[in-house]
CSV table of C-alpha atoms in Angstrom, one decimal:
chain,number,residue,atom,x,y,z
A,24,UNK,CA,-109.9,-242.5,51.5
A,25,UNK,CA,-108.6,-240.0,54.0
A,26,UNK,CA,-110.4,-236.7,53.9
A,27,UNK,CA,-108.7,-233.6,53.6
A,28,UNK,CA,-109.2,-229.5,54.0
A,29,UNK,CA,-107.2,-227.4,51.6
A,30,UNK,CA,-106.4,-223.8,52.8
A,31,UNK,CA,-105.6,-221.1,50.1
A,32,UNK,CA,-105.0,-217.6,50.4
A,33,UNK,CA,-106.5,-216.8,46.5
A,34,UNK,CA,-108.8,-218.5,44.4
A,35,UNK,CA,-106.5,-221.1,42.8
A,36,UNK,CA,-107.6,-220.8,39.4
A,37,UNK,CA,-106.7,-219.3,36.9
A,38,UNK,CA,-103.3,-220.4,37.3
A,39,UNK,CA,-101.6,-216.7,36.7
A,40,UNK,CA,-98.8,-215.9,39.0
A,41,UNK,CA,-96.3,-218.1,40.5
A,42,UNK,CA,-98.4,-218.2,43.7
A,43,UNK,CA,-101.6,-220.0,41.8
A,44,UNK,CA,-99.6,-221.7,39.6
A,45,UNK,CA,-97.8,-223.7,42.8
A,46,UNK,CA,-100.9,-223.8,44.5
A,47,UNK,CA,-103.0,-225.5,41.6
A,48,UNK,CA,-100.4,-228.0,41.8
A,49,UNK,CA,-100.7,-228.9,45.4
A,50,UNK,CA,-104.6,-229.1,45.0
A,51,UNK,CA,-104.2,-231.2,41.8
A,52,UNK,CA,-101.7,-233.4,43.6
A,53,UNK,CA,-103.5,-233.9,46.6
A,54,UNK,CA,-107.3,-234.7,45.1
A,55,UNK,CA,-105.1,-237.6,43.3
A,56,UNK,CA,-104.9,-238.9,47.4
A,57,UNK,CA,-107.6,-238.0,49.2
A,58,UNK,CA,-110.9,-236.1,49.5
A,59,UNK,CA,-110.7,-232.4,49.1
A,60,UNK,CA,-113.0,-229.9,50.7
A,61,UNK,CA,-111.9,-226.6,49.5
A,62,UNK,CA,-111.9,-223.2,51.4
A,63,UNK,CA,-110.1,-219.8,50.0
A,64,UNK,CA,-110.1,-216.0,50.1
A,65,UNK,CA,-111.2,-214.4,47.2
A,66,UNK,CA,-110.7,-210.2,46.7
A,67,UNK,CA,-114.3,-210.2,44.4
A,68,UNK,CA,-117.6,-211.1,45.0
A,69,UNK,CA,-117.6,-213.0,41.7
A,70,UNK,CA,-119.0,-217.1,41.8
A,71,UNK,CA,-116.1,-219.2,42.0
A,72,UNK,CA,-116.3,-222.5,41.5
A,73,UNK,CA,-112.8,-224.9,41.2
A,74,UNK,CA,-114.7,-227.8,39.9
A,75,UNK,CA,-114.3,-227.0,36.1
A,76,UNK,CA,-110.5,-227.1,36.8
A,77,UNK,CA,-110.3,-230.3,39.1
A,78,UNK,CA,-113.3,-232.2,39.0
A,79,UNK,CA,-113.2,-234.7,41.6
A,80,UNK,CA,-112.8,-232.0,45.2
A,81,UNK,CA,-115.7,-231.9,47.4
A,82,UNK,CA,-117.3,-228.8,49.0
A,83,UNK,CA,-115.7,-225.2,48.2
A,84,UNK,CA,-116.0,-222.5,50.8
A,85,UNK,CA,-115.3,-218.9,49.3
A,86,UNK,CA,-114.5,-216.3,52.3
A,87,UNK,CA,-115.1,-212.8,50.3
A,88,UNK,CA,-112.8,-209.5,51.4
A,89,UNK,CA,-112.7,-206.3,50.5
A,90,UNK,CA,-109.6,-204.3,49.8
A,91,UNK,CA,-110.5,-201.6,52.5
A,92,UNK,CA,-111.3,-204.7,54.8
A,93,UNK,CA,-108.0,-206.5,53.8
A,94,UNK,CA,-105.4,-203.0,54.9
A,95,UNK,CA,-107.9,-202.5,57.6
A,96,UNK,CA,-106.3,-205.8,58.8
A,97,UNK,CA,-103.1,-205.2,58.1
A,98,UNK,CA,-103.2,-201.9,60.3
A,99,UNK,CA,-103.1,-204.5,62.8
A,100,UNK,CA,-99.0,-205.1,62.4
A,101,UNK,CA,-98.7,-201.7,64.8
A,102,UNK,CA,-100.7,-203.6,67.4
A,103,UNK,CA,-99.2,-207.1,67.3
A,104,UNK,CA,-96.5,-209.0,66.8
A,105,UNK,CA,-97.6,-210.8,63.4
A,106,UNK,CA,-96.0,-210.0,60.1
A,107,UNK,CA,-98.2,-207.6,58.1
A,108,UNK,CA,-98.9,-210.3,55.5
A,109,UNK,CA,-100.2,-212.5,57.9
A,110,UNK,CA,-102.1,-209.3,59.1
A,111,UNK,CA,-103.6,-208.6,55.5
A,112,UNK,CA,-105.1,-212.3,55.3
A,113,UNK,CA,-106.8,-212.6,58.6
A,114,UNK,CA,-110.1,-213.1,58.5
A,115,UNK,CA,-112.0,-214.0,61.7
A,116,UNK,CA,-115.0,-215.7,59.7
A,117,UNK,CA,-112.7,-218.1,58.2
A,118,UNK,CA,-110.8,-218.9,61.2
A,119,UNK,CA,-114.2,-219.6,63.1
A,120,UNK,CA,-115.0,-222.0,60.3
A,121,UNK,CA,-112.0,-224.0,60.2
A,122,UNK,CA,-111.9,-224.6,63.9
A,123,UNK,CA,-115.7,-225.9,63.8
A,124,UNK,CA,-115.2,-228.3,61.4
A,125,UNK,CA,-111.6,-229.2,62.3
A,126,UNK,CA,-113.0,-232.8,63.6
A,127,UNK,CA,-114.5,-233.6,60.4
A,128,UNK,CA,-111.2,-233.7,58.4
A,129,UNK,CA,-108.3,-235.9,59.1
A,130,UNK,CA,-105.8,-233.3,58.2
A,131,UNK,CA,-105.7,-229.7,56.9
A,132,UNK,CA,-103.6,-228.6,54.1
A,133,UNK,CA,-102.6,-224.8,54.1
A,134,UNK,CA,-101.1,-224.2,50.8
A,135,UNK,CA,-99.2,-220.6,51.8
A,136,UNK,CA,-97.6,-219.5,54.5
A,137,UNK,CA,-100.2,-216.8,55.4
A,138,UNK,CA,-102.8,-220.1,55.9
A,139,UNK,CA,-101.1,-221.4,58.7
A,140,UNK,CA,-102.4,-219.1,61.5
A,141,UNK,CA,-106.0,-220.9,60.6
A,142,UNK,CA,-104.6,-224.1,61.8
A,143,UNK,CA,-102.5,-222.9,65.2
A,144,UNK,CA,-105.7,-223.3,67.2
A,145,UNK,CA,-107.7,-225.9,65.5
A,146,UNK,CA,-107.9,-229.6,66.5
A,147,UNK,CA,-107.0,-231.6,63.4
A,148,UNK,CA,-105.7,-234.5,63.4
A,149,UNK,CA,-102.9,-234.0,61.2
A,150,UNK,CA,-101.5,-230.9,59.8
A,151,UNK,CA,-99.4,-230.2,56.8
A,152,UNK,CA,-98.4,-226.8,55.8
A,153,UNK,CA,-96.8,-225.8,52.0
A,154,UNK,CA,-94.3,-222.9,53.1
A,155,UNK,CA,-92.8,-223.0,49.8
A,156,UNK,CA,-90.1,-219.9,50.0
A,157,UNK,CA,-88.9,-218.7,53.0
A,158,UNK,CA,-90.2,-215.5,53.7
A,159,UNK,CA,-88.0,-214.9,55.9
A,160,UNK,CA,-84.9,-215.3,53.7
A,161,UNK,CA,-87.0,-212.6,51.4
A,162,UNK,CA,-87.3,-210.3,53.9
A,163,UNK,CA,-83.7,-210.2,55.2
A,164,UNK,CA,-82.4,-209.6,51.0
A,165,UNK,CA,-84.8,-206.9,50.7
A,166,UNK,CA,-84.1,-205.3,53.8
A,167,UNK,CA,-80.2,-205.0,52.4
A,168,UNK,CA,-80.9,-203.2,49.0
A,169,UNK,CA,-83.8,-201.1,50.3
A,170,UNK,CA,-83.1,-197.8,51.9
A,171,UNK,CA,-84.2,-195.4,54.5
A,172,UNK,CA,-87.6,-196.3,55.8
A,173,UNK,CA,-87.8,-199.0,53.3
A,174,UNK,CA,-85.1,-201.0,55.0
A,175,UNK,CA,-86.5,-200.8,58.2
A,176,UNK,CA,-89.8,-202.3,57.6
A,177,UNK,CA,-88.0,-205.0,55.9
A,178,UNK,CA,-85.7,-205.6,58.8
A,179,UNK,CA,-88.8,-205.6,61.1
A,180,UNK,CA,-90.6,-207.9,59.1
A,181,UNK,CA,-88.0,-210.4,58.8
A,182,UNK,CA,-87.7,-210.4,62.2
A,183,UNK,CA,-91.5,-210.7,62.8
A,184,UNK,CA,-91.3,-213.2,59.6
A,185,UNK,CA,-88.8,-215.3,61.6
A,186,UNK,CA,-90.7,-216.1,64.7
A,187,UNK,CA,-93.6,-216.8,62.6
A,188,UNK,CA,-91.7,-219.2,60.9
A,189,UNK,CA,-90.5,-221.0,63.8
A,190,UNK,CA,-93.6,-221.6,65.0
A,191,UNK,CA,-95.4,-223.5,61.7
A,192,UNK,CA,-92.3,-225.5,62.2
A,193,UNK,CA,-93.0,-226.5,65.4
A,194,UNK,CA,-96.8,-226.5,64.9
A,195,UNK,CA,-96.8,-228.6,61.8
A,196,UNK,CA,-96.3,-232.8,61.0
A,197,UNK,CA,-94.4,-231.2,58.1
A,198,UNK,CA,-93.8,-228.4,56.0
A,199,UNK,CA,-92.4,-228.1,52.2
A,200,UNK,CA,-90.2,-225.8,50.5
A,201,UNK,CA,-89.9,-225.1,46.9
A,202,UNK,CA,-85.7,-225.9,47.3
A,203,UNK,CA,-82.9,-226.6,49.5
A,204,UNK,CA,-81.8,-223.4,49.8
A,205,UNK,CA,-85.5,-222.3,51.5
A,206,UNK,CA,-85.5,-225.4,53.3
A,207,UNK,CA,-82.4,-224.9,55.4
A,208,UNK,CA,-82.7,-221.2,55.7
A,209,UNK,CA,-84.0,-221.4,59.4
A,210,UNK,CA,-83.6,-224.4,61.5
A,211,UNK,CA,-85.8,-226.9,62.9
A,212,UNK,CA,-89.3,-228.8,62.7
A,213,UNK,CA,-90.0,-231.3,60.3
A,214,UNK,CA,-88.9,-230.1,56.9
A,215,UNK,CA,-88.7,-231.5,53.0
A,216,UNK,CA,-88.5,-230.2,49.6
A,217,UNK,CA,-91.2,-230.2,46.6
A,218,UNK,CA,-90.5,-229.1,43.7
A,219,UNK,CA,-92.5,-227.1,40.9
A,220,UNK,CA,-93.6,-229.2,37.8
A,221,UNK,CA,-93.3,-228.4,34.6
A,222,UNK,CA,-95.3,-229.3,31.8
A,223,UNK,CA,-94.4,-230.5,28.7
A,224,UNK,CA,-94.4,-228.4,25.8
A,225,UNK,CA,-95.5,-229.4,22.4
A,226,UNK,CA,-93.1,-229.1,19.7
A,227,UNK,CA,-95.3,-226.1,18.0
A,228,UNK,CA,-94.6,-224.0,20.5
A,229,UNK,CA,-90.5,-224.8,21.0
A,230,UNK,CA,-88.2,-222.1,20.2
A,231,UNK,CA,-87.1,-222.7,16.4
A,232,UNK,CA,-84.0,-219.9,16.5
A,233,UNK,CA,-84.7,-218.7,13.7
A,234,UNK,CA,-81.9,-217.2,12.1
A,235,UNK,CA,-83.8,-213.7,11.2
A,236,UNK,CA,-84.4,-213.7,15.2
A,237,UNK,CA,-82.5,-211.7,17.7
A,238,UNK,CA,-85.0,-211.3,20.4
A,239,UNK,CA,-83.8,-211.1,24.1
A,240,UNK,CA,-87.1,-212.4,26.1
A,241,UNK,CA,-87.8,-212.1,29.3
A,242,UNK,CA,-91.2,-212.9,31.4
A,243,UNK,CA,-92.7,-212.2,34.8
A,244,UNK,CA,-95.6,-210.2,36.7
A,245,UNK,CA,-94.6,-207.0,35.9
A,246,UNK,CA,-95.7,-205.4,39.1
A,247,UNK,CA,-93.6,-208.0,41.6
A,248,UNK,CA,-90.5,-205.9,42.8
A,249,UNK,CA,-87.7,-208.7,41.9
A,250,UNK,CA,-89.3,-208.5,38.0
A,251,UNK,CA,-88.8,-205.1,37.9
A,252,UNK,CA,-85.4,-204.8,39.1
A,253,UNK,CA,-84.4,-207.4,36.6
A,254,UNK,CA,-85.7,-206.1,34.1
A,255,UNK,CA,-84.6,-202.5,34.8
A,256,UNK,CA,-81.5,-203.3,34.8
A,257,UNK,CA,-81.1,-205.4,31.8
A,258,UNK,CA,-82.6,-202.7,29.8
A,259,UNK,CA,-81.0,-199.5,31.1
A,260,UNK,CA,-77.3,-201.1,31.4
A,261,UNK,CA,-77.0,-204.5,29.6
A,262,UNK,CA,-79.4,-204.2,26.5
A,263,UNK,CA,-78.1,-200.5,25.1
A,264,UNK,CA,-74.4,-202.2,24.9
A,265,UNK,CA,-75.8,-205.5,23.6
A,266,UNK,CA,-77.4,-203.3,20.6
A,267,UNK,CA,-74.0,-201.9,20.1
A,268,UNK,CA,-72.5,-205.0,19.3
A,269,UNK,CA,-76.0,-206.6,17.8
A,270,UNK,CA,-77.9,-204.3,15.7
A,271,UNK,CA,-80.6,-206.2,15.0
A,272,UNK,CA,-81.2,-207.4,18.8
A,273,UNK,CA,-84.5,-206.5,20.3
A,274,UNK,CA,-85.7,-207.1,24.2
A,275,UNK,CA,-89.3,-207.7,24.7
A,276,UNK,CA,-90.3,-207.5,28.5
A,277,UNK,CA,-93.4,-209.9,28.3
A,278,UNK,CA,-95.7,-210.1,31.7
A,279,UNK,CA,-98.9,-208.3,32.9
A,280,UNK,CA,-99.1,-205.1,34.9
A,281,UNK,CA,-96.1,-203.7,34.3
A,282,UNK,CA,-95.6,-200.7,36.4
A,283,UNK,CA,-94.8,-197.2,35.6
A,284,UNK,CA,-91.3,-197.6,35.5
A,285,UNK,CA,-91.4,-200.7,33.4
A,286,UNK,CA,-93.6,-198.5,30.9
A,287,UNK,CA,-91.1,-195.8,30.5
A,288,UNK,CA,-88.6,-198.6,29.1
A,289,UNK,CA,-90.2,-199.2,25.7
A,290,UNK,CA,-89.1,-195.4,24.9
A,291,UNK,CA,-85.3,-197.1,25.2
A,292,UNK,CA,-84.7,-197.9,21.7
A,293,UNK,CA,-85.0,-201.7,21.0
A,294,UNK,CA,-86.9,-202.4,24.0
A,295,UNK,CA,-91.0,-203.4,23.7
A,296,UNK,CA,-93.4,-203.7,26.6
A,297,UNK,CA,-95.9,-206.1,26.2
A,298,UNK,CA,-98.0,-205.9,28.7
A,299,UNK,CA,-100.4,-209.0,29.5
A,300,UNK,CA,-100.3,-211.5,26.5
A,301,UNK,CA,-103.1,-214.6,26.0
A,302,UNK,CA,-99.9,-216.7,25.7
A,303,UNK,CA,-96.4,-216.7,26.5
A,304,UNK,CA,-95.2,-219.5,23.8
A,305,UNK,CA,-94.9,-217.2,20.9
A,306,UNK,CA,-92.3,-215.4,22.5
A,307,UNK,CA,-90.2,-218.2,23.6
A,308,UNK,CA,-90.9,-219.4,20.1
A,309,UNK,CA,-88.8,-216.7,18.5
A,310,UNK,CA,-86.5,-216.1,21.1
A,311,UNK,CA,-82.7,-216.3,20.4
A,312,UNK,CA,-82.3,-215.9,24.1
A,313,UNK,CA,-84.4,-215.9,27.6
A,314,UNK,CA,-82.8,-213.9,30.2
A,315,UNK,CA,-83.6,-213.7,34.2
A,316,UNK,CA,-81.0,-211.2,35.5
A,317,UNK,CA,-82.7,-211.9,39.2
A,318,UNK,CA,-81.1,-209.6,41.8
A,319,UNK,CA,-83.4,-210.1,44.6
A,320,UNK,CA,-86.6,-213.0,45.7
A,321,UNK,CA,-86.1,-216.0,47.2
A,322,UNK,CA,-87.5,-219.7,45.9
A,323,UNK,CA,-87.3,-221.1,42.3
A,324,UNK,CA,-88.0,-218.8,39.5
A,325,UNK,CA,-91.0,-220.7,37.8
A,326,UNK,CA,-90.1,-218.3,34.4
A,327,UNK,CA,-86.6,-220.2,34.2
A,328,UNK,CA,-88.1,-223.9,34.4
A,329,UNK,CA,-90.9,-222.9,31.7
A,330,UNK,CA,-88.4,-221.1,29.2
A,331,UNK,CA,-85.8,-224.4,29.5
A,332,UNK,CA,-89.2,-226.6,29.0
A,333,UNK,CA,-89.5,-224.4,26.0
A,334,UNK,CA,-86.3,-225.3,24.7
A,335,UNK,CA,-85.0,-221.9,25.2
A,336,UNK,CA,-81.3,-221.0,25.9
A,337,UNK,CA,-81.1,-219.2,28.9
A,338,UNK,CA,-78.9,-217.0,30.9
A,339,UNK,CA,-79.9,-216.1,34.8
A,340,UNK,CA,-77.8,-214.8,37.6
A,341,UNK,CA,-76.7,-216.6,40.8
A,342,UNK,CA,-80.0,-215.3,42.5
A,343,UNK,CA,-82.1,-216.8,39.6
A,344,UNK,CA,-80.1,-220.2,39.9
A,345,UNK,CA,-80.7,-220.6,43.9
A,346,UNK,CA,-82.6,-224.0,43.8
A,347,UNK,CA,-82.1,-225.1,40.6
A,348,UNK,CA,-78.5,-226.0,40.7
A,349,UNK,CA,-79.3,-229.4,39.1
A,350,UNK,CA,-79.6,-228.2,35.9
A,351,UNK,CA,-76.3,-226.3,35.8
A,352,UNK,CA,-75.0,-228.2,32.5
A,353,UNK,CA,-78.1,-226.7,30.6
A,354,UNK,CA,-78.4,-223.2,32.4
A,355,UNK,CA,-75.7,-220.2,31.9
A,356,UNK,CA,-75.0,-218.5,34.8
A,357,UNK,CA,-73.7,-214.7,34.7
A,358,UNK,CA,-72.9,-212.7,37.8
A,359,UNK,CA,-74.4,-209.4,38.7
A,360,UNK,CA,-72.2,-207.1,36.6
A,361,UNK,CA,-73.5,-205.3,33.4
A,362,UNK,CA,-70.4,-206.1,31.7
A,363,UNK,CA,-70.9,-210.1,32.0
A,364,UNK,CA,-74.3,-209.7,30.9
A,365,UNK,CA,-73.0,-207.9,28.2
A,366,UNK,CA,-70.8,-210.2,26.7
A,367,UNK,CA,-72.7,-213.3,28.1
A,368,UNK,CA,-75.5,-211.6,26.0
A,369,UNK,CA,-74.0,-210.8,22.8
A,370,UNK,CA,-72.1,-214.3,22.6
A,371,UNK,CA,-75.0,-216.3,22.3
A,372,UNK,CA,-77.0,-214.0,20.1
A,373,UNK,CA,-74.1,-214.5,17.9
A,374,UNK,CA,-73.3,-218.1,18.1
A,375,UNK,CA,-76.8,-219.8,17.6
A,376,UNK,CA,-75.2,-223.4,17.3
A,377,UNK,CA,-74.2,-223.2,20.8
A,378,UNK,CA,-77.5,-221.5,21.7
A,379,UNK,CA,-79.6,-224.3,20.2
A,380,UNK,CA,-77.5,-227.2,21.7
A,381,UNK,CA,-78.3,-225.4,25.2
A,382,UNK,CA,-81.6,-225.2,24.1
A,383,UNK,CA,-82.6,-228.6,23.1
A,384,UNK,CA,-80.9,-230.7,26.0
A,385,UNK,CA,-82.5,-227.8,28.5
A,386,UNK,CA,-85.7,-229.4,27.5
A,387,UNK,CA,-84.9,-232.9,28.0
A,388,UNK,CA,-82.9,-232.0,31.5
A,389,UNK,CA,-86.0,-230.1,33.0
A,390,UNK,CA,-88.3,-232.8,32.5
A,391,UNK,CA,-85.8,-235.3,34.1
A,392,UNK,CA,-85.5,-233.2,36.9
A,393,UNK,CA,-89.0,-231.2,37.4
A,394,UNK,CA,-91.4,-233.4,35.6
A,395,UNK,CA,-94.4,-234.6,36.7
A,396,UNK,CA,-94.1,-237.8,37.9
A,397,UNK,CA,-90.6,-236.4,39.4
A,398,UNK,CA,-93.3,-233.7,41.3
A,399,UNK,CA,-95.9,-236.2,42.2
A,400,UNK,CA,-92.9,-238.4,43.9
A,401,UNK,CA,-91.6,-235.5,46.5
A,402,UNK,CA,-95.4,-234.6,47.1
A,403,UNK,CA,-96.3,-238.0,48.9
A,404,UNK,CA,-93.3,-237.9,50.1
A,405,UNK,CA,-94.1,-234.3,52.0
A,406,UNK,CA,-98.2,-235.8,52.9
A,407,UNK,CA,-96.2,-239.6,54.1
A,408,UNK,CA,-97.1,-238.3,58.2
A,409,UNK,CA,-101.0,-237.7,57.3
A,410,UNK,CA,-101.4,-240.4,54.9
C-alpha cells in the first residue's frame, strides 16, 4: 500500500464549515487507498487527535499557532509577492518538517490551497494538491462589489492569487476543483473535478411541509461575507414584501456567528436569528422553503446540496447555481432582483404541491449526482498519477 502525507490547514474534525467538511472528505477518501500520516495547523493548544474520526491513519503531527503569530505572518504580504492568505498560514516549523521527511512518503496530499507552498520545495515523489475553488475567481468578484480601499486589496490579491495559482498548476501531478466552472477559471496544468458528497438523510429528519408551516430557511456560517450578503438582502428587501403577501411566513437565518449586522435582523419583524444550533435538520424539517440568494463566492454551495438531500424545495440565484447545473430540473433558479425573489418566494409558499414535488425528486437527483460512491469515483480518478 502506497504511503501518503496529508496537508491541512485546520484540524479536520469537527466537520463545521464548508472548509472541514470538504477536507474530512478528502482524508476519509484517501485512508480508503493508502496510508495516511497526518500533519495540520491547529489555532489552540488543545490535544487533537483524528483517530476517533478515521480510525485507520497513521502518525498525526499538530503545528500549533497563535493568532498574534498567524497576522504577524500575514504582515509579510507588504514584503512579498505571496497572497496574504498564503502569508497567514506559513509556518516555518512545518515547512522544515515536510521537506525532512518528504522521502519517506510516496506522495503528499495538500488538502487547500494555502498547503501547497509546503510542497514547492520538497522532494516527493508525487504530489497532488485539492484547490477546490478558485481563489482567484473569488478575489476578482469581490474586488467588483467592494469599494474604495476594499476593492483594491481585492484586485491586488487576485492578482497575487493568480500567479500563485499558476504555479500549483505547474508544480503539481494534478489538482481538483470542486466544479467546472473553478476548474476552467485559469488555464493550464493538469486539472479535474471532485465533487462534494452528500449524505443521505434519514427519512425523520426530511422536510414534511407541513401545512401549518411557512418558514423561509436559510443556513450558512454567519460570519463568511457571501452568507451575509445573502442573507441581508433577502431579509431587508425580499422577506418584508413576501410577508405582505404571506402573513404567516417567517425567515429563520440558521448558522453560527452571525455578525453584528446579521444580529440587528431579528428586530425586522418575521425574521429570527438563530445563532449556532446542535443540528440543522429540524429546520429543514419544517421548512416550506430553503433559500440561497448567493450574490458573491465562488465553488459549490455545500448548504444547497444538504437542503435538496433534505428533501427541501429550493430556490438559489445564478451565483448559488455555478457548479451545480446538473440538477437544474430539481433546483429554482431566480435572478438577482428583489422583485423575482419576491414572487419566486411567495409562489411556492403558496403552492405546496408543487413545492413538495421539487422537494422529493431533489432528494433522489442529489444522491444520483453527489452521492457517495458518485464522490469516491472522481476522487481516484483525481489520485490515478500517484496511485
Amino acid at each position: 500500500m502506497r504511503k501518503a502525507l496529508f496537508l491541512s490547514h485546520v484540524p479536520p474534525f469537527p466537520e463545521v464549515g464548508g472548509d472541514r467538511l470538504r477536507i474530512a472528505q478528502s482524508l476519509r477518501l484517501l485512508a480508503e487507498l493508502c496510508h495516511v500520516d497526518v500533519a495540520f495547523i491547529s489555532h489552540d493548544r488543545k490535544e487533537w487527535s483524528l483517530k476517533p474520526y478515521v480510525h485507520n491513519i497513521g502518525k498525526e503531527y499538530c503545528f500549533y499557532a497563535s493568532r498574534a503569530r498567524r497576522y504577524g505572518r500575514a504582515l509579510r504580504t507588504v514584503f512579498n509577492r505571496r497572497p496574504e492568505v498564503v502569508n497567514h498560514f506559513l509556518d516555518r516549523r512545518l515547512r522544515c518538517f515536510v521537506e525532512s521527511v518528504a522521502d519517506d512518503y510516496d506522495f503528499v496530499f495538500c488538502a487547500s490551497p494555502v498547503m501547497a507552498q509546503y510542497a514547492f520545495k520538497a522532494k516527493f515523489k508525487g504530489k497532488v494538491l485539492d484547490m477546490t475553488d478558485s481563489m482567484t475567481m473569488n478575489y476578482c468578484q469581490a474586488a467588483l462589489v467592494a469599494r474604495g480601499l476594499g476593492r483594491l486589496w481585492y484586485e491586488s490579491e487576485s492578482r497575487r492569487m493568480r500567479r500563485y495559482e499558476a504555479r500549483c498548476a505547474g508544480e503539481f501531478d494534478n489538482v481538483a476543483y470542486i466544479s467546472e466552472l473553478d476548474m476552467d477559471y485559469l488555464p493550464g496544468g493538469s486539472k479535474c473535478v471532485v465533487g462534494n458528497a452528500v449524505a443521505a438523510v434519514d427519512s425523520a429528519d426530511c422536510c414534511r411541509y407541513t401545512p401549518t408551516s411557512f418558514n423561509i430557511v436559510f443556513v450558512g456560517k454567519m460570519n463568511y461575507e457571501p452568507n451575509v450578503r445573502a442573507a441581508v438582502f433577502f431579509a431587508t428587501e425580499v422577506f418584508p414584501q413576501v410577508r405582505d403577501i404571506v402573513p404567516q411566513s417567517r425567515f429563520y437565518i440558521v448558522g453560527s456567528n452571525p455578525l453584528p449586522e446579521i444580529k440587528t435582523l431579528a428586530g425586522i419583524e418575521g425574521v429570527e436569528v438563530t445563532g449556532f444550533v446542535p443540528s440543522v435538520h429540524p429546520y429543514y424539517a419544517d421548512a416550506a422553503v430553503v433559500v440561497a440568494p448567493m450574490l458573491s463566492g465562488s465553488g459549490i454551495q455545500n448548504k444547497i446540496l444538504e437542503a435538496l438531500a433534505h428533501g427541501c424545495c429550493v430556490l438559489t440565484s445564478p451565483k448559488g447555481f455555478e457548479g451545480i447545473e446538473r440538477l437544474d430540473d430539481v433546483l429554482t433558479v431566480v435572478g438577482p432582483y428583489a422583485g423575482k425573489w419576491v414572487d419566486a418566494t411567495a409562489a411556492l409558499l403558496t403552492d405546496r404541491a408543487k413545492a413538495r414535488a421539487l422537494g422529493e425528486a431533489a432528494a433522489v437527483r442529489v444522491m444520483e449526482e453527489f452521492g457517495k460512491d458518485k464522490i469516491r469515483e472522481e476522487f481516484r480518478n483525481f489520485l490515478s498519477p500517484v496511485l
